[in-house]
């Protein structure tokens, strides 16, 4: 099984590259951002809690996202593998993911991190905000807050996988197809 984590700050291109990776490797896509936005659209209790935090650029509580991932793993037991997009975002989420996968005798194969500088992140997200209608992409202050959340809570997750020898960093600046080629080269070494 190929179990891949796509990692990086908000706007690094995780969603964009996930689509291409899924098409090539036939993986199940688990994006906690998409799952949370779908809860918000449905108006569920979970969605209401998540919306208040997401609209402020803050992370949703660990228990909420871990529970969502657990359900999805259970629903897709015979998958060829998974791509975790935007998850784990804290060390606690990483530990929970390792425990969940171990229950199925599985583990993370590799974490691929997209490296993009803050100016480019800001410009991409403000640009997406013009058409996406996403409240968290609407202004510079909110985007900076998300980047700050990433630097303080999410960046340590990279060390967690680096210590396990499962971390690869890729330059996420430039052409989308060239970045995808670099990602596939990295993944193929772990197949
Ligand atoms: P997410 O939905 O995960 O989204 P993201 O980090 O904003 O974006 P992504 O990196 O996927 O960027 P994309 O490819 O779209 O998170 C949203 C919120 O949900 C979080 O802030 C948090 O509140 C909550 N949340 C989610 N998961 C959580 C968790 N596990 N724990 C707690 N809270 C959680 O790219 C962005 C833009 O750049 C697009 O417009 C794209 O077209 C463009 N782009 C992509 N690649 C490009 C390239 N190479 N060149 C130019 N533009 C490019």
Coordinates of N, CA and C and ligand atoms in Angstrom, one line a residue:
X1 N 0.8 -1.2 0.0 CA 0.0 0.0 0.0 C 0.9 1.3 0.0
X2 N 0.5 2.3 -0.8 CA 1.2 3.5 -0.8 C 0.4 4.5 0.1
X3 N 1.0 4.9 1.2 CA 0.3 5.9 2.1 C 1.2 7.2 2.1
X4 N 0.7 8.2 1.5 CA 1.5 9.4 1.2 C 0.9 10.6 2.0
X5 N 1.7 11.4 2.6 CA 1.3 12.6 3.2 C 1.8 13.7 2.3
X6 N 0.9 14.6 1.9 CA 1.3 15.8 1.1 C 1.3 17.0 2.1
X7 N 2.5 17.6 2.3 CA 2.6 18.5 3.4 C 3.1 19.9 2.8
X8 N 2.7 21.0 3.6 CA 3.1 22.3 3.2 C 2.2 23.3 3.8
X9 N 2.6 24.6 3.7 CA 1.8 25.7 4.3 C 0.6 25.9 3.5
X10 N -0.4 26.7 4.0 CA -1.6 27.0 3.2 C -1.2 27.6 1.9
X11 N -1.8 27.1 0.8 CA -1.5 27.6 -0.5 C -0.3 27.1 -1.2
X12 N 0.3 26.1 -0.6 CA 1.6 25.5 -1.1 C 1.3 24.7 -2.4
X13 N 0.0 24.3 -2.6 CA -0.4 23.5 -3.8 C -0.7 22.1 -3.5
X14 N -1.1 21.8 -2.2 CA -1.4 20.4 -1.8 C -2.6 19.9 -2.5
X15 N -3.7 20.7 -2.5 CA -4.9 20.3 -3.2 C -4.6 20.1 -4.7
X16 N -3.9 21.1 -5.3 CA -3.6 21.1 -6.8 C -2.8 19.8 -7.1
X17 N -1.8 19.5 -6.4 CA -0.9 18.3 -6.7 C -1.6 17.0 -6.4
X18 N -2.5 17.1 -5.3 CA -3.2 15.8 -4.9 C -4.0 15.2 -6.1
X19 N -4.7 16.1 -6.8 CA -5.5 15.6 -7.9 C -4.7 14.9 -8.9
X20 N -3.5 15.3 -9.2 CA -2.6 14.7 -10.2 C -2.0 13.4 -9.7
X21 N -1.7 13.4 -8.4 CA -1.1 12.2 -7.8 C -2.2 11.1 -7.7
X22 N -3.4 11.4 -7.4 CA -4.5 10.4 -7.3 C -4.7 9.8 -8.7
X23 N -4.7 10.6 -9.7 CA -4.9 10.1 -11.1 C -3.8 9.1 -11.4
X24 N -2.6 9.4 -11.0 CA -1.5 8.5 -11.4 C -1.4 7.2 -10.6
X25 N -1.6 7.3 -9.3 CA -1.3 6.2 -8.4 C -2.6 5.5 -7.9
X26 N -3.8 6.0 -8.3 CA -5.1 5.4 -7.9 C -5.2 5.4 -6.4
X27 N -5.0 6.5 -5.8 CA -5.1 6.6 -4.3 C -6.5 7.2 -3.9
X28 N -6.8 6.9 -2.6 CA -8.0 7.5 -2.1 C -7.6 8.9 -1.5
X29 N -8.3 10.0 -1.8 CA -7.9 11.3 -1.4 C -8.6 11.6 0.0
X30 N -7.8 11.9 1.0 CA -8.3 12.3 2.3 C -7.8 13.7 2.6
X31 N -8.7 14.7 2.3 CA -8.3 16.1 2.5 C -9.2 16.6 3.7
X32 N -8.5 16.9 4.8 CA -9.3 17.3 6.0 C -10.0 18.7 5.7
X33 N -9.3 19.5 4.9 CA -10.0 20.8 4.5 C -11.3 20.6 3.8
X34 N -11.2 19.7 2.8 CA -12.5 19.4 2.0 C -13.5 18.7 2.9
X35 N -13.1 17.8 3.8 CA -14.1 17.1 4.7 C -14.7 18.1 5.6
X36 N -13.9 19.1 6.1 CA -14.5 20.1 7.0 C -15.5 21.0 6.2
X37 N -15.1 21.4 5.0 CA -15.9 22.3 4.2 C -17.2 21.6 3.9
X38 N -17.2 20.3 3.7 CA -18.4 19.6 3.3 C -19.3 19.5 4.6
X39 N -18.7 19.4 5.8 CA -19.5 19.4 7.0 C -20.2 20.8 7.2
X40 N -19.5 21.8 6.8 CA -20.0 23.2 6.9 C -21.2 23.4 5.9
X41 N -21.0 22.9 4.7 CA -22.1 23.0 3.7 C -23.4 22.2 4.2
X42 N -23.2 21.1 4.9 CA -24.3 20.3 5.4 C -24.9 20.9 6.6
X43 N -24.2 21.9 7.3 CA -24.7 22.5 8.4 C -24.7 21.6 9.7
X44 N -23.8 20.6 9.7 CA -23.8 19.8 10.9 C -23.2 20.5 12.1
X45 N -23.3 19.9 13.3 CA -22.8 20.5 14.5 C -21.3 20.7 14.4
X46 N -20.7 19.6 13.9 CA -19.2 19.6 13.7 C -18.8 20.7 12.7
X47 N -19.6 20.9 11.7 CA -19.4 22.0 10.7 C -19.4 23.3 11.3
X48 N -20.4 23.5 12.2 CA -20.6 24.9 12.8 C -19.4 25.2 13.7
X49 N -18.9 24.2 14.4 CA -17.7 24.4 15.3 C -16.5 24.8 14.4
X50 N -16.4 23.9 13.4 CA -15.2 24.1 12.5 C -15.2 25.5 11.8
X51 N -16.4 25.9 11.4 CA -16.5 27.2 10.6 C -16.0 28.4 11.4
X52 N -16.4 28.4 12.7 CA -16.0 29.5 13.6 C -14.4 29.6 13.6
X53 N -13.8 28.5 13.7 CA -12.3 28.5 13.8 C -11.7 28.7 12.4
X54 N -12.2 28.1 11.4 CA -11.5 28.2 10.1 C -11.7 29.6 9.6
X55 N -12.8 30.3 9.9 CA -13.0 31.7 9.4 C -12.0 32.6 10.1
X56 N -11.4 32.2 11.2 CA -10.4 33.0 11.9 C -9.0 32.6 11.6
X57 N -8.9 31.6 10.7 CA -7.5 31.1 10.3 C -6.9 30.2 11.3
X58 N -7.7 29.7 12.2 CA -7.2 28.8 13.3 C -7.4 27.3 13.0
X59 N -6.6 26.4 13.6 CA -6.8 25.0 13.4 C -8.0 24.5 14.1
X60 N -8.7 23.5 13.6 CA -9.8 22.8 14.2 C -9.2 21.8 15.2
X61 N -9.9 21.5 16.4 CA -9.4 20.6 17.4 C -8.9 19.3 16.8
X62 N -7.8 18.7 17.4 CA -7.3 17.5 16.9 C -8.3 16.3 16.9
X63 N -9.1 16.2 18.0 CA -10.1 15.1 18.1 C -11.1 15.1 16.9
X64 N -11.5 16.3 16.4 CA -12.4 16.4 15.4 C -11.9 15.8 14.1
X65 N -10.7 16.3 13.7 CA -10.1 15.8 12.4 C -9.7 14.3 12.5
X66 N -9.2 13.9 13.7 CA -8.8 12.5 13.8 C -10.0 11.6 13.6
X67 N -11.1 12.0 14.3 CA -12.3 11.2 14.1 C -12.8 11.1 12.7
X68 N -12.7 12.2 11.9 CA -13.1 12.2 10.5 C -12.2 11.2 9.7
X69 N -10.9 11.3 9.9 CA -10.0 10.4 9.2 C -10.2 8.9 9.6
X70 N -10.5 8.7 10.8 CA -10.8 7.3 11.3 C -12.0 6.7 10.5
X71 N -13.0 7.5 10.4 CA -14.2 7.0 9.6 C -13.9 6.7 8.2
X72 N -13.1 7.6 7.6 CA -12.8 7.4 6.1 C -11.9 6.2 5.9
X73 N -10.9 6.0 6.8 CA -10.1 4.8 6.7 C -10.9 3.5 6.8
X74 N -11.9 3.5 7.7 CA -12.7 2.4 7.9 C -13.6 2.1 6.6
X75 N -14.0 3.2 6.0 CA -14.9 3.1 4.8 C -14.1 2.5 3.6
X76 N -12.8 2.6 3.6 CA -12.0 2.3 2.4 C -10.9 1.2 2.7
X77 N -11.3 0.2 3.3 CA -10.3 -0.8 3.8 C -9.5 -1.5 2.6
X78 N -10.2 -1.6 1.4 CA -9.5 -2.3 0.4 C -8.8 -1.4 -0.6
X79 N -8.5 -0.1 -0.2 CA -7.9 0.8 -1.1 C -6.5 0.4 -1.5
X80 N -6.0 1.0 -2.6 CA -4.6 0.7 -3.0 C -3.6 1.6 -2.2
X81 N -4.2 2.6 -1.5 CA -3.4 3.5 -0.7 C -4.1 4.8 -0.5
X82 N -3.6 5.6 0.3 CA -4.2 6.9 0.6 C -3.3 8.1 0.4
X83 N -3.9 9.2 0.0 CA -3.1 10.5 0.1 C -3.7 11.4 1.1
X84 N -2.9 11.7 2.1 CA -3.4 12.6 3.2 C -3.0 14.0 2.9
X85 N -4.0 14.8 2.6 CA -3.8 16.2 2.1 C -4.2 17.2 3.2
X86 N -3.3 17.9 3.8 CA -3.6 18.8 4.9 C -3.8 18.1 6.2
X87 N -3.4 16.9 6.3 CA -3.4 16.1 7.6 C -2.2 15.2 7.6
X88 N -1.5 15.0 8.7 CA -1.6 15.6 10.0 C -1.1 17.1 10.0
X89 N -1.7 17.9 10.8 CA -1.2 19.3 11.0 C -0.7 19.6 12.3
X90 N -0.7 18.6 13.2 CA 0.0 18.7 14.6 C 0.6 17.4 14.9
X91 N 1.6 17.4 15.8 CA 2.3 16.2 16.2 C 1.3 15.2 16.7
X92 N 0.3 15.7 17.5 CA -0.7 14.8 18.1 C -1.5 14.1 17.0
X93 N -1.8 14.8 15.9 CA -2.5 14.2 14.7 C -1.6 13.1 14.1
X94 N -0.3 13.4 14.0 CA 0.7 12.4 13.4 C 0.7 11.1 14.2
X95 N 0.7 11.3 15.6 CA 0.8 10.1 16.4 C -0.5 9.3 16.3
X96 N -1.6 10.0 16.2 CA -2.9 9.3 16.1 C -3.0 8.6 14.7
X97 N -2.5 9.2 13.7 CA -2.5 8.6 12.4 C -1.7 7.3 12.4
X98 N -0.5 7.4 13.0 CA 0.4 6.2 13.1 C -0.4 5.0 13.8
X99 N -1.1 5.4 14.8 CA -1.8 4.4 15.6 C -3.0 3.8 14.8
X100 N -3.7 4.7 14.1 CA -4.8 4.2 13.3 C -4.3 3.2 12.2
X101 N -3.2 3.6 11.5 CA -2.7 2.8 10.4 C -2.2 1.4 11.0
X102 N -1.6 1.5 12.1 CA -1.0 0.3 12.7 C -2.2 -0.8 13.0
X103 N -3.4 -0.3 13.3 CA -4.5 -1.2 13.5 C -4.8 -2.0 12.3
X104 N -4.4 -1.5 11.1 CA -4.6 -2.2 9.8 C -3.3 -2.8 9.3
X105 N -2.3 -2.9 10.2 CA -0.9 -3.3 9.8 C -0.4 -2.5 8.7
X106 N -0.6 -1.2 8.7 CA -0.1 -0.3 7.7 C 0.7 0.8 8.4
X107 N 1.4 1.6 7.5 CA 2.1 2.8 8.0 C 2.3 3.8 6.9
X108 N 2.8 5.0 7.3 CA 3.1 6.0 6.3 C 4.3 5.6 5.4
X109 N 4.2 5.7 4.1 CA 5.3 5.4 3.2 C 6.2 6.5 3.1
X110 N 5.7 7.7 2.9 CA 6.5 8.9 2.7 C 5.7 10.2 2.9
X111 N 6.4 11.2 3.4 CA 5.8 12.6 3.5 C 6.5 13.4 2.4
X112 N 5.8 14.0 1.5 CA 6.3 14.9 0.5 C 5.9 16.4 0.9
X113 N 6.9 17.2 1.1 CA 6.7 18.6 1.6 C 6.9 19.6 0.4
X114 N 5.9 20.4 0.2 CA 6.1 21.5 -0.8 C 6.6 22.7 -0.2
X115 N 7.7 23.3 -0.7 CA 8.4 24.4 -0.1 C 8.1 25.7 -1.0
X116 N 7.4 26.6 -0.4 CA 7.0 27.9 -1.1 C 7.2 29.0 -0.2
X117 N 7.7 30.2 -0.7 CA 7.9 31.3 0.2 C 6.6 32.1 0.6
X118 N 6.7 32.8 1.7 CA 5.5 33.5 2.2 C 4.8 34.5 1.2
X119 N 5.6 35.2 0.5 CA 5.1 36.2 -0.5 C 4.2 35.5 -1.5
X120 N 4.8 34.4 -2.0 CA 4.1 33.6 -3.1 C 2.8 33.0 -2.5
X121 N 2.8 32.5 -1.3 CA 1.6 31.9 -0.6 C 0.5 33.0 -0.5
X122 N 0.9 34.1 -0.1 CA -0.1 35.2 0.1 C -0.7 35.6 -1.3
X123 N 0.1 35.7 -2.3 CA -0.4 36.1 -3.6 C -1.3 35.0 -4.2
X124 N -0.9 33.7 -4.0 CA -1.8 32.6 -4.5 C -3.1 32.6 -3.8
X125 N -3.1 32.8 -2.5 CA -4.4 32.6 -1.7 C -5.3 33.8 -1.9
X126 N -4.7 35.0 -2.0 CA -5.5 36.2 -2.3 C -6.2 36.0 -3.7
X127 N -5.4 35.5 -4.6 CA -5.9 35.3 -6.0 C -7.0 34.2 -6.0
X128 N -6.8 33.1 -5.2 CA -7.9 32.1 -5.2 C -9.1 32.7 -4.5
X129 N -8.9 33.6 -3.5 CA -10.1 34.2 -2.8 C -11.0 35.0 -3.7
X130 N -10.4 35.5 -4.8 CA -11.3 36.3 -5.8 C -12.4 35.4 -6.4
X131 N -12.1 34.1 -6.5 CA -13.1 33.3 -7.2 C -13.7 32.2 -6.3
X132 N -12.9 31.7 -5.3 CA -13.4 30.6 -4.5 C -14.5 30.9 -3.5
X133 N -14.6 32.1 -3.1 CA -15.6 32.5 -2.1 C -15.2 32.0 -0.7
X134 N -14.0 31.4 -0.6 CA -13.6 30.8 0.7 C -13.3 32.0 1.7
X135 N -14.0 32.0 2.8 CA -13.8 33.2 3.8 C -12.4 33.3 4.3
X136 N -11.6 32.1 4.3 CA -10.3 32.1 4.9 C -9.3 32.6 3.8
X137 N -9.7 32.9 2.6 CA -8.8 33.4 1.6 C -9.0 34.9 1.3
X138 N -9.8 35.5 2.1 CA -10.3 36.9 1.7 C -9.4 38.0 2.0
X139 N -8.6 37.9 3.1 CA -7.7 39.1 3.4 C -6.3 38.7 3.9
X140 N -5.4 39.7 3.8 CA -4.0 39.4 4.1 C -3.8 39.0 5.5
X141 N -4.6 39.7 6.4 CA -4.4 39.5 7.9 C -4.7 38.0 8.2
X142 N -5.8 37.5 7.7 CA -6.3 36.2 7.9 C -5.3 35.1 7.3
X143 N -4.8 35.4 6.2 CA -3.8 34.5 5.5 C -2.5 34.4 6.4
X144 N -2.1 35.6 6.8 CA -0.9 35.6 7.7 C -1.1 34.8 8.9
X145 N -2.3 34.9 9.5 CA -2.6 34.1 10.7 C -2.5 32.6 10.4
X146 N -3.0 32.2 9.2 CA -2.9 30.8 8.9 C -1.4 30.4 8.7
X147 N -0.6 31.2 8.1 CA 0.8 30.9 8.0 C 1.4 30.8 9.3
X148 N 1.0 31.7 10.3 CA 1.6 31.7 11.6 C 1.2 30.4 12.3
X149 N -0.1 29.9 12.2 CA -0.5 28.7 12.7 C 0.3 27.5 12.2
X150 N 0.6 27.6 10.9 CA 1.4 26.6 10.3 C 2.8 26.5 10.9
X151 N 3.4 27.7 11.0 CA 4.8 27.8 11.5 C 4.9 27.3 13.0
X152 N 3.9 27.6 13.8 CA 4.0 27.3 15.2 C 3.5 25.9 15.5
X153 N 2.4 25.4 14.8 CA 1.9 24.1 15.2 C 2.2 23.0 14.2
X154 N 2.3 23.3 12.9 CA 2.3 22.3 11.9 C 3.8 21.9 11.5
X155 N 4.6 22.9 11.4 CA 6.0 22.7 10.9 C 6.7 21.5 11.7
X156 N 6.5 21.4 13.0 CA 7.2 20.3 13.8 C 6.8 18.9 13.3
X157 N 5.7 18.8 12.6 CA 5.2 17.5 12.0 C 6.3 17.0 11.0
X158 N 6.9 17.9 10.3 CA 8.0 17.5 9.4 C 9.1 16.8 10.1
X159 N 9.5 17.3 11.3 CA 10.6 16.6 12.0 C 10.2 15.2 12.4
X160 N 8.9 15.1 12.8 CA 8.4 13.8 13.2 C 8.7 12.7 12.1
X161 N 8.4 13.0 10.9 CA 8.6 12.1 9.8 C 10.1 12.0 9.3
X162 N 10.8 13.1 9.5 CA 12.2 13.2 9.2 C 13.0 12.2 10.0
X163 N 12.6 12.2 11.3 CA 13.3 11.2 12.3 C 13.0 9.8 11.9
X164 N 11.9 9.5 11.1 CA 11.6 8.1 10.7 C 12.2 7.9 9.3
X165 N 13.0 8.8 8.7 CA 13.6 8.7 7.4 C 12.5 8.6 6.3
X166 N 11.4 9.3 6.5 CA 10.3 9.3 5.5 C 10.0 10.7 4.9
X167 N 10.9 11.6 5.0 CA 10.6 13.0 4.6 C 11.4 13.4 3.4
X168 N 10.6 14.0 2.4 CA 11.3 14.5 1.2 C 10.7 15.9 0.9
X169 N 11.6 16.9 0.8 CA 11.2 18.3 0.5 C 11.3 18.5 -1.0
X170 N 10.3 19.2 -1.6 CA 10.3 19.5 -3.0 C 10.1 21.0 -3.2
X171 N 10.8 21.6 -4.2 CA 10.5 23.0 -4.4 C 9.1 23.2 -5.0
X172 N 8.3 23.9 -4.3 CA 6.9 24.1 -4.8 C 6.6 25.4 -5.6
X173 N 7.7 26.0 -6.0 CA 7.6 27.3 -6.8 C 7.7 26.9 -8.2
X174 N 6.9 27.6 -9.1 CA 7.1 27.4 -10.5 C 6.0 26.6 -11.1
X175 N 6.3 25.9 -12.2 CA 5.3 25.3 -13.1 C 4.6 24.1 -12.4
X176 N 3.3 24.0 -12.4 CA 2.6 22.9 -11.8 C 3.0 21.5 -12.3
X177 N 3.2 21.4 -13.6 CA 3.6 20.0 -14.1 C 5.0 19.7 -13.8
X178 N 5.9 20.6 -13.7 CA 7.3 20.3 -13.3 C 7.4 19.9 -11.9
X179 N 6.6 20.6 -11.0 CA 6.5 20.2 -9.6 C 6.0 18.8 -9.5
X180 N 5.0 18.5 -10.3 CA 4.4 17.1 -10.2 C 5.4 16.1 -10.6
X181 N 6.3 16.4 -11.6 CA 7.3 15.4 -12.1 C 8.3 15.1 -10.9
X182 N 8.7 16.2 -10.2 CA 9.6 16.1 -9.1 C 8.9 15.2 -8.0
X183 N 7.6 15.4 -7.8 CA 6.9 14.6 -6.7 C 6.9 13.2 -7.1
X184 N 6.6 12.9 -8.4 CA 6.5 11.4 -8.8 C 7.9 10.8 -8.7
X185 N 9.0 11.5 -9.0 CA 10.3 11.0 -8.8 C 10.6 10.6 -7.4
X186 N 10.1 11.5 -6.4 CA 10.3 11.2 -5.0 C 9.5 10.0 -4.6
X187 N 8.2 9.9 -5.0 CA 7.3 8.8 -4.6 C 7.9 7.5 -5.1
X188 N 8.3 7.5 -6.3 CA 8.8 6.2 -7.0 C 9.9 5.5 -6.2
X189 N 10.7 6.3 -5.5 CA 11.8 5.8 -4.7 C 11.2 5.0 -3.4
X190 N 10.0 5.3 -3.1 CA 9.4 4.6 -1.9 C 8.4 3.5 -2.3
X191 N 8.3 3.2 -3.6 CA 7.3 2.2 -4.0 C 7.9 0.8 -3.8
Ligands
LIG1 P1 -6.9 23.3 3.5 O1 -8.2 23.0 2.8 O2 -6.1 22.1 3.8 O3 -6.2 24.2 2.4 P2 -5.0 25.1 2.2 O4 -3.9 24.8 3.1 O5 -5.6 26.5 2.2 O6 -4.5 24.9 0.7 P3 -3.6 24.0 -0.3 O7 -2.2 23.9 0.1 O8 -4.4 22.8 -0.6 O9 -3.6 24.9 -1.6 P4 -4.0 24.7 -3.1 O10 -3.5 23.5 -3.8 O11 -5.5 24.8 -3.1 O12 -7.1 24.0 4.9 C1 -8.1 25.0 5.2 C2 -8.4 25.2 6.7 O13 -9.0 24.0 7.2 C3 -7.2 25.3 7.7 O14 -6.7 26.7 7.7 C4 -7.8 24.8 9.0 O15 -8.5 25.8 9.6 C5 -8.7 23.7 8.6 N1 -8.0 22.4 8.7 C6 -7.8 21.5 7.6 N2 -7.2 20.4 7.9 C7 -7.0 20.5 9.3 C8 -6.3 19.7 10.3 N3 -5.8 18.5 9.9 N4 -6.3 20.1 11.6 C9 -6.8 21.2 12.0 N5 -7.4 22.1 11.1 C10 -7.5 21.7 9.8 O16 -3.4 26.0 -3.8 C11 -3.7 27.3 -3.5 C12 -3.8 28.2 -4.7 O17 -2.5 28.2 -5.4 C13 -4.8 27.7 -5.8 O18 -5.5 28.8 -6.2 C14 -3.9 27.1 -6.9 O19 -4.5 27.2 -8.1 C15 -2.6 27.9 -6.8 N6 -1.5 27.1 -7.1 C16 -1.2 25.8 -6.8 N7 0.0 25.4 -7.2 C17 0.5 26.5 -7.9 C18 1.8 26.8 -8.6 N8 2.7 25.9 -8.8 N9 1.9 28.0 -9.2 C19 1.0 29.0 -9.0 N10 -0.2 28.8 -8.4 C20 -0.4 27.6 -7.8

